[in-house]
Short mmCIF file of C-alpha atoms in Angstrom, two decimals:
data_model
loop_
_atom_site.label_atom_id
_atom_site.label_comp_id
_atom_site.label_asym_id
_atom_site.label_seq_id
_atom_site.Cartn_x
_atom_site.Cartn_y
_atom_site.Cartn_z
CA MET V 1 41.72 -8.60 98.19
CA GLU V 2 41.73 -4.96 97.11
CA ARG V 3 38.87 -2.78 98.28
CA VAL V 4 36.52 -1.14 95.80
CA ARG V 5 37.30 2.59 95.66
CA VAL V 6 34.16 4.72 95.50
CA LEU V 7 33.52 8.41 94.82
CA VAL V 8 30.16 9.68 96.13
CA VAL V 9 28.61 12.52 94.09
CA ASP V 10 25.55 14.30 95.55
CA ASP V 11 24.64 17.93 96.14
CA SER V 12 23.21 17.18 99.61
CA ALA V 13 25.79 17.14 102.41
CA LEU V 14 23.46 14.90 104.44
CA VAL V 15 23.13 12.35 101.63
CA ARG V 16 26.88 12.40 100.99
CA LYS V 17 27.49 11.64 104.67
CA LEU V 18 24.78 8.98 104.79
CA LEU V 19 25.99 7.18 101.66
CA SER V 20 29.61 7.36 102.83
CA THR V 21 28.64 5.83 106.18
CA MET V 22 26.57 3.12 104.50
CA LEU V 23 29.38 2.17 102.14
CA SER V 24 31.92 2.18 104.98
CA CYS V 25 29.89 -0.61 106.63
CA ASP V 26 31.56 -2.99 104.20
CA PRO V 27 35.27 -3.80 104.68
CA GLY V 28 35.52 -4.44 100.95
CA ILE V 29 34.71 -0.82 100.09
CA GLU V 30 36.70 2.38 100.54
CA VAL V 31 35.09 5.79 100.05
CA VAL V 32 37.97 7.74 98.54
CA GLY V 33 36.11 11.04 98.26
CA THR V 34 32.88 12.96 97.81
CA ALA V 35 31.79 15.73 95.45
CA ALA V 36 28.91 18.21 95.67
CA ASP V 37 28.42 18.57 91.90
CA PRO V 38 29.63 17.07 88.61
CA LEU V 39 32.28 19.72 87.98
CA ILE V 40 33.97 18.93 91.29
CA ALA V 41 33.47 15.22 90.56
CA ARG V 42 35.22 15.57 87.22
CA GLU V 43 38.39 16.83 88.92
CA LYS V 44 38.22 14.25 91.71
CA ILE V 45 37.89 11.41 89.19
CA LYS V 46 41.17 12.58 87.65
CA GLN V 47 42.85 12.86 91.07
CA LEU V 48 41.48 9.77 92.83
CA ASN V 49 40.83 7.32 89.97
CA PRO V 50 37.87 5.59 91.69
CA ASP V 51 36.58 2.18 90.66
CA VAL V 52 32.89 3.11 91.01
CA LEU V 53 30.92 6.35 91.07
CA THR V 54 27.61 6.87 92.89
CA LEU V 55 25.81 9.69 91.10
CA ASP V 56 22.80 11.78 92.09
CA VAL V 57 20.30 12.73 89.40
CA GLU V 58 19.46 16.33 90.33
CA MET V 59 22.46 18.58 91.05
CA PRO V 60 23.50 22.21 90.48
CA ARG V 61 25.67 23.46 87.59
CA MET V 62 25.16 20.19 85.65
CA ASP V 63 22.49 17.53 86.09
CA GLY V 64 23.48 13.91 86.63
CA ILE V 65 22.19 12.72 83.25
CA THR V 66 24.26 15.24 81.29
CA PHE V 67 27.32 14.40 83.36
CA LEU V 68 26.76 10.66 82.87
CA GLU V 69 26.43 11.09 79.12
CA ASN V 70 29.72 13.00 79.00
CA LEU V 71 31.42 10.53 81.33
CA MET V 72 30.43 7.49 79.26
CA ARG V 73 31.68 9.19 76.13
CA LEU V 74 35.02 10.37 77.52
CA ARG V 75 35.88 8.01 80.38
CA PRO V 76 33.51 5.03 80.73
CA MET V 77 33.41 3.69 84.29
CA PRO V 78 30.91 1.82 86.50
CA VAL V 79 28.24 4.20 87.79
CA VAL V 80 25.46 3.48 90.30
CA MET V 81 22.72 6.13 90.09
CA VAL V 82 21.11 7.42 93.29
CA SER V 83 17.45 8.18 92.67
CA SER V 84 14.23 9.06 94.45
CA LEU V 85 11.25 6.69 94.36
CA THR V 86 9.03 8.97 92.30
CA GLN V 87 7.51 8.77 88.82
CA GLU V 88 9.92 11.43 87.58
CA GLY V 89 12.82 9.76 89.36
CA ALA V 90 11.96 6.45 87.70
CA GLU V 91 11.92 7.99 84.21
CA VAL V 92 15.26 9.71 84.73
CA THR V 93 16.84 6.60 86.19
CA LEU V 94 15.73 4.49 83.22
CA ARG V 95 17.31 7.11 80.97
CA ALA V 96 20.53 6.78 82.98
CA LEU V 97 20.54 3.02 82.45
CA GLU V 98 20.12 3.62 78.72
CA LEU V 99 23.19 5.86 78.80
CA GLY V 100 25.32 3.20 80.47
CA ALA V 101 24.81 3.35 84.24
CA VAL V 102 25.32 -0.13 85.67
CA ASP V 103 22.66 -0.01 88.39
CA PHE V 104 20.71 2.32 90.65
CA PHE V 105 19.97 2.78 94.35
CA THR V 106 16.87 4.44 95.73
CA LYS V 107 17.40 6.95 98.52
CA PRO V 108 16.20 5.79 101.94
CA GLY V 109 12.93 7.21 103.25
CA ASN V 110 12.43 9.51 106.22
CA ASP V 111 12.95 6.87 108.91
CA LEU V 112 16.68 6.46 108.35
CA ALA V 113 17.28 4.63 111.64
CA SER V 114 15.02 1.70 110.74
CA THR V 115 16.09 1.49 107.09
CA PHE V 116 19.82 2.04 107.57
CA ALA V 117 20.91 -1.61 107.74
CA GLU V 118 18.77 -2.69 104.79
CA GLY V 119 19.83 0.29 102.71
CA ALA V 120 23.50 -0.17 103.58
CA GLN V 121 23.40 -3.82 102.57
CA GLU V 122 21.78 -2.97 99.25
CA ILE V 123 24.10 -0.12 98.24
CA CYS V 124 27.22 -2.06 99.27
CA HIS V 125 26.11 -5.08 97.25
CA LYS V 126 25.36 -2.96 94.18
CA VAL V 127 28.66 -1.06 94.36
CA LYS V 128 30.80 -4.19 94.72
CA LEU V 129 29.05 -5.89 91.82
CA ALA V 130 29.23 -2.72 89.73
CA ALA V 131 33.02 -2.79 90.12
CA LEU V 132 32.99 -6.07 88.16
CA ALA V 133 30.95 -4.64 85.29
CA ARG V 134 32.29 -3.55 81.94
CA PRO V 135 30.61 -0.17 81.32
CA ARG V 136 29.61 0.36 77.76
CA GLN V 137 30.38 3.58 75.88
CA ARG V 138 27.57 5.99 74.74
CA THR V 139 37.25 -0.11 107.17
CA ALA V 140 33.99 -1.77 108.51
CA VAL V 141 31.71 0.19 110.84
CA ARG V 142 29.66 -2.89 111.61
CA LYS V 143 28.88 -6.26 110.11
CA LEU V 144 25.78 -6.36 107.93
CA ASP V 145 23.18 -9.05 108.47
CA VAL V 146 22.52 -11.00 105.28
CA PRO V 147 18.98 -12.39 104.86
CA PRO V 148 18.62 -16.09 104.08
CA ARG V 149 18.78 -17.00 100.41
CA LEU V 150 15.64 -18.82 99.27
CA SER V 151 15.13 -20.91 96.14
CA ALA V 152 12.07 -21.02 93.90
CA ASP V 153 10.72 -23.76 96.21
CA ALA V 154 9.66 -20.94 98.57
CA VAL V 155 7.09 -19.81 95.96
CA LEU V 156 6.33 -22.79 93.71
CA PRO V 157 7.18 -26.50 94.14
CA ARG V 158 8.87 -28.09 91.14
CA ALA V 159 6.43 -30.02 88.96
CA GLN V 160 6.98 -33.72 88.34
CA SER V 161 6.04 -33.43 84.68
CA ALA V 162 5.73 -30.76 82.03
CA GLY V 163 3.70 -30.57 78.86
CA THR V 164 2.38 -28.29 76.16
CA ARG V 165 -1.24 -27.46 76.88
CA GLY V 166 -2.11 -24.37 74.90
CA GLY V 167 -0.49 -25.19 71.57
CA MET V 168 1.04 -21.72 71.53
CA PRO V 169 4.76 -20.94 71.93
CA ILE V 170 5.58 -18.43 74.67
CA ILE V 171 8.88 -16.57 74.93
CA ALA V 172 10.35 -15.97 78.40
CA ILE V 173 13.12 -13.47 79.12
CA GLY V 174 15.01 -12.91 82.37
CA ALA V 175 17.54 -10.17 83.11
CA SER V 176 19.09 -8.02 85.82
CA THR V 177 21.98 -5.54 85.66
CA GLY V 178 22.10 -4.04 82.17
CA GLY V 179 18.83 -5.76 81.38
CA THR V 180 16.65 -2.72 80.79
CA GLU V 181 18.73 -1.85 77.75
CA ALA V 182 19.15 -5.47 76.63
CA ILE V 183 15.38 -6.01 76.78
CA ARG V 184 14.83 -2.85 74.74
CA VAL V 185 17.17 -4.17 72.01
CA VAL V 186 15.24 -7.46 71.87
CA LEU V 187 11.75 -5.91 71.92
CA GLU V 188 12.59 -3.30 69.28
CA ALA V 189 13.41 -6.12 66.85
CA MET V 190 10.14 -8.00 67.41
CA PRO V 191 7.27 -7.77 64.86
CA PRO V 192 3.77 -6.78 66.10
CA ASP V 193 2.46 -10.35 65.70
CA ALA V 194 5.30 -12.07 67.59
CA PRO V 195 4.47 -14.83 70.10
CA PRO V 196 3.68 -13.55 73.61
CA ILE V 197 6.72 -12.56 75.65
CA ILE V 198 6.94 -12.76 79.44
CA VAL V 199 9.69 -10.68 81.07
CA THR V 200 11.15 -10.69 84.55
CA GLN V 201 13.65 -7.90 85.11
CA HIS V 202 15.01 -7.16 88.58
CA ILE V 203 13.50 -3.74 89.26
CA PRO V 204 11.77 -1.92 92.16
CA ALA V 205 8.01 -1.52 92.22
CA ALA V 206 8.08 2.20 91.41
CA PHE V 207 10.14 1.57 88.28
CA SER V 208 8.41 -1.38 86.60
CA GLY V 209 5.38 0.63 85.41
CA PRO V 210 7.46 3.38 83.77
CA PHE V 211 9.78 0.72 82.34
CA ALA V 212 6.84 -1.09 80.73
CA ALA V 213 5.52 2.21 79.33
CA ARG V 214 8.95 3.02 77.89
CA MET V 215 9.17 -0.39 76.23
CA ASP V 216 5.66 0.05 74.81
CA HIS V 217 6.83 3.21 73.04
CA CYS V 218 9.83 1.53 71.43
CA SER V 219 8.29 -1.82 70.46
CA ALA V 220 5.81 -2.78 67.74
CA MET V 221 4.31 -5.21 70.25
CA ARG V 222 1.93 -4.12 73.01
CA VAL V 223 3.90 -3.93 76.26
CA CYS V 224 2.32 -3.71 79.72
CA GLU V 225 3.00 -4.37 83.38
CA ALA V 226 1.42 -7.77 84.07
CA ARG V 227 -1.83 -8.00 86.05
CA ASP V 228 -3.04 -11.02 87.99
CA GLY V 229 -5.32 -13.22 85.85
CA GLN V 230 -4.48 -11.34 82.64
CA PRO V 231 -4.84 -13.60 79.55
CA ILE V 232 -1.60 -14.10 77.60
CA GLN V 233 -2.03 -13.15 73.94
CA GLN V 234 0.03 -13.07 70.78
CA GLY V 235 1.66 -9.71 70.04
CA HIS V 236 1.79 -8.76 73.72
CA VAL V 237 4.65 -8.41 76.21
CA TYR V 238 4.03 -8.82 79.96
CA ILE V 239 6.57 -7.36 82.38
CA ALA V 240 6.70 -8.50 86.01
CA PRO V 241 5.71 -5.82 88.55
CA GLY V 242 8.65 -4.77 90.69
CA SER V 243 7.11 -6.01 93.93
CA GLN V 244 5.69 -9.42 92.95
CA HIS V 245 6.75 -12.66 91.31
CA LEU V 246 5.27 -13.29 87.86
CA LEU V 247 4.14 -16.81 86.97
CA VAL V 248 2.53 -18.28 83.86
CA MET V 249 -0.35 -20.69 84.57
CA TRP V 250 -2.87 -22.71 82.55
CA ASP V 251 -6.41 -22.01 83.81
CA GLY V 252 -8.08 -24.82 81.88
CA ALA V 253 -8.75 -22.81 78.73
CA LYS V 254 -5.86 -20.38 78.28
CA TYR V 255 -2.56 -19.21 79.66
CA VAL V 256 -2.77 -16.38 82.20
CA CYS V 257 -0.39 -14.23 84.22
CA ARG V 258 -0.38 -14.94 87.95
CA LEU V 259 1.19 -12.59 90.49
CA HIS V 260 2.59 -14.05 93.70
CA ASN V 261 3.48 -12.05 96.80
CA GLY V 262 5.81 -14.70 98.24
CA PRO V 263 9.26 -14.07 99.71
CA PRO V 264 12.23 -12.96 97.60
CA VAL V 265 13.90 -15.82 95.74
CA ASN V 266 17.67 -15.61 95.31
CA ARG V 267 17.08 -12.31 97.17
CA HIS V 268 15.02 -11.00 94.24
CA LYS V 269 11.35 -10.18 93.88
CA PRO V 270 10.42 -10.66 91.10
CA SER V 271 12.66 -13.67 90.51
CA VAL V 272 13.56 -15.14 87.13
CA ASP V 273 13.78 -18.62 88.65
CA VAL V 274 10.13 -18.39 89.70
CA LEU V 275 8.99 -17.37 86.21
CA PHE V 276 11.03 -20.08 84.51
CA ARG V 277 9.85 -22.78 86.92
CA SER V 278 6.20 -21.86 86.37
CA MET V 279 6.70 -22.09 82.61
CA ALA V 280 8.49 -25.43 82.85
CA ALA V 281 5.37 -26.77 84.57
CA SER V 282 2.66 -25.11 82.47
CA VAL V 283 4.16 -24.38 79.04
CA GLY V 284 6.91 -27.00 78.94
CA LYS V 285 8.64 -27.58 75.62
CA ALA V 286 6.60 -24.84 73.93
CA THR V 287 8.68 -22.35 75.91
CA VAL V 288 11.49 -20.44 74.24
CA ALA V 289 13.63 -18.79 76.94
CA ALA V 290 16.57 -16.41 77.08
CA LEU V 291 18.64 -15.33 80.06
CA LEU V 292 20.25 -11.95 79.49
CA THR V 293 22.89 -9.84 81.22
CA GLY V 294 22.76 -9.67 85.01
CA MET V 295 24.62 -9.97 88.31
CA GLY V 296 24.38 -13.15 90.35
CA ASP V 297 22.72 -16.40 89.29
CA ASP V 298 18.95 -15.88 89.47
CA GLY V 299 17.34 -17.64 86.52
CA ALA V 300 20.20 -20.07 85.88
CA ARG V 301 18.60 -23.03 87.66
CA GLY V 302 15.19 -22.12 86.27
CA LEU V 303 16.61 -22.12 82.75
CA LEU V 304 18.06 -25.56 83.44
CA GLU V 305 14.61 -26.79 84.51
CA LEU V 306 13.17 -25.44 81.26
CA HIS V 307 15.94 -27.10 79.26
CA GLN V 308 15.24 -30.41 80.98
CA ALA V 309 11.52 -29.97 80.19
CA GLY V 310 12.34 -29.80 76.49
CA ALA V 311 12.19 -26.02 76.07
CA ARG V 312 14.49 -24.21 73.63
CA THR V 313 16.93 -22.14 75.72
CA LEU V 314 19.70 -19.65 75.06
CA VAL V 315 21.83 -17.08 76.88
CA GLN V 316 23.43 -13.76 75.99
CA ASP V 317 27.16 -14.06 75.38
CA GLU V 318 29.82 -12.55 77.62
CA GLU V 319 31.09 -9.99 75.11
CA SER V 320 27.74 -8.21 74.74
CA SER V 321 26.69 -8.50 78.42
CA VAL V 322 27.20 -5.69 80.91
CA VAL V 323 27.81 -8.45 83.47
CA TRP V 324 27.99 -12.13 82.50
CA GLY V 325 26.73 -13.40 85.84
CA MET V 326 23.28 -14.95 85.36
CA PRO V 327 23.83 -16.09 81.75
CA GLY V 328 27.36 -17.24 82.57
CA VAL V 329 26.19 -19.48 85.42
CA ALA V 330 23.41 -20.89 83.22
CA TRP V 331 25.88 -21.66 80.46
CA LYS V 332 28.21 -23.46 82.88
CA LEU V 333 25.26 -25.50 84.21
CA GLY V 334 24.46 -26.65 80.68
CA ALA V 335 21.08 -24.91 80.87
CA ALA V 336 21.33 -23.32 77.42
CA SER V 337 21.73 -24.82 73.98
CA GLU V 338 23.06 -21.61 72.46
CA LYS V 339 25.10 -18.54 73.43
CA LEU V 340 24.52 -15.48 71.25
CA PRO V 341 25.38 -11.77 71.07
CA LEU V 342 22.55 -9.46 72.04
CA ASP V 343 21.83 -8.22 68.51
CA GLN V 344 21.09 -11.80 67.34
CA ILE V 345 18.82 -12.88 70.18
CA ALA V 346 15.48 -11.50 68.92
CA ALA V 347 15.76 -13.21 65.53
CA ARG V 348 16.79 -16.49 67.12
CA LEU V 349 13.92 -16.40 69.63
CA LEU V 350 11.48 -15.91 66.77
CA ALA V 351 13.01 -18.71 64.72
CA LEU V 352 12.85 -21.13 67.65
CA ALA V 353 9.27 -20.13 68.46
CA HIS V 354 8.19 -20.92 64.90
CA GLN V 355 9.62 -24.44 65.01
CA PRO V 356 6.95 -27.15 65.48
CA VAL V 357 6.69 -28.61 68.96
CA SER V 358 5.55 -32.08 69.97
CA ARG V 359 2.76 -31.93 72.53
CA ALA V 360 3.84 -35.05 74.37
CA ALA V 361 4.54 -34.62 78.05
CA VAL V 362 8.17 -34.45 79.14
CA PRO V 363 9.37 -35.57 82.59
CA ALA V 364 10.78 -32.72 84.67
CA ALA V 365 14.17 -34.14 85.62
#
């Protein structure tokens, strides 16, 4: 199997060395070169023809965002942004994802010795998956320990039955790589009085608040980062915080958001499987769910549980996905009734939500 060829672009010599060492931990990755600024990177891309670029945000002579915009226009390729965990860093990184970056990696903190293994595992995973992505236009140092992969059972047992309690349809959306842009496309097309929408996007804690604020600016609906116990209302969008699982529960009178600080599920926190499972149990066939672009398979089994509970389910098609991982697995499992391009998903979600739903309980197979 050919190794993924990576070019590391960062103005800090220390960060270039650190990232190169981290990436070299994986025998499936080869660091073919480094560059201190975008102008040097431009020449090295021509010379080395890398598969993936890691790109810093703040650099001399040309900032990373300007370079990314030019790169995606002239030579689209998979890019993983390297960002700081700050409010400003979050805003810039979200802008980079809008421009076509596949994913992002947050720079390790001050205690590099204790965070090295975890950081190396994360950046290697992101780079290898990025190499499989289709970017849209506009030798091992040591073996990495892989944490155990947990299912949604680690957070919420699967219910034996599902039913419609609130008489209100609720839309659920799950996404990962490429999802920040896909979610924007869906939310921009929603009217202000649309049914409530619950969103789980794989994103770090420092980024989910700015992401929710950005979506609130571009959508006619009210968009917020979900809070524990928050009532779920029509015309509102609730986005899972980056550090907690988001569940939908019936409190006896209304649907509410519940945050859960359990372990990562499918190595993600928040996890789409957790959201979908909670809705299969509490909302049942009144759920309308979509699984959008993303690496891996988180959400695929949860979508199947929703489908078996009588919910209306669909996935984004391969052609419009940055990576057809999560929706592709769901489609192969038979978890979705429909497969649609991104620009048709909002209208279809609305149409399905407006269809009458029987309130009879449905066994959770």
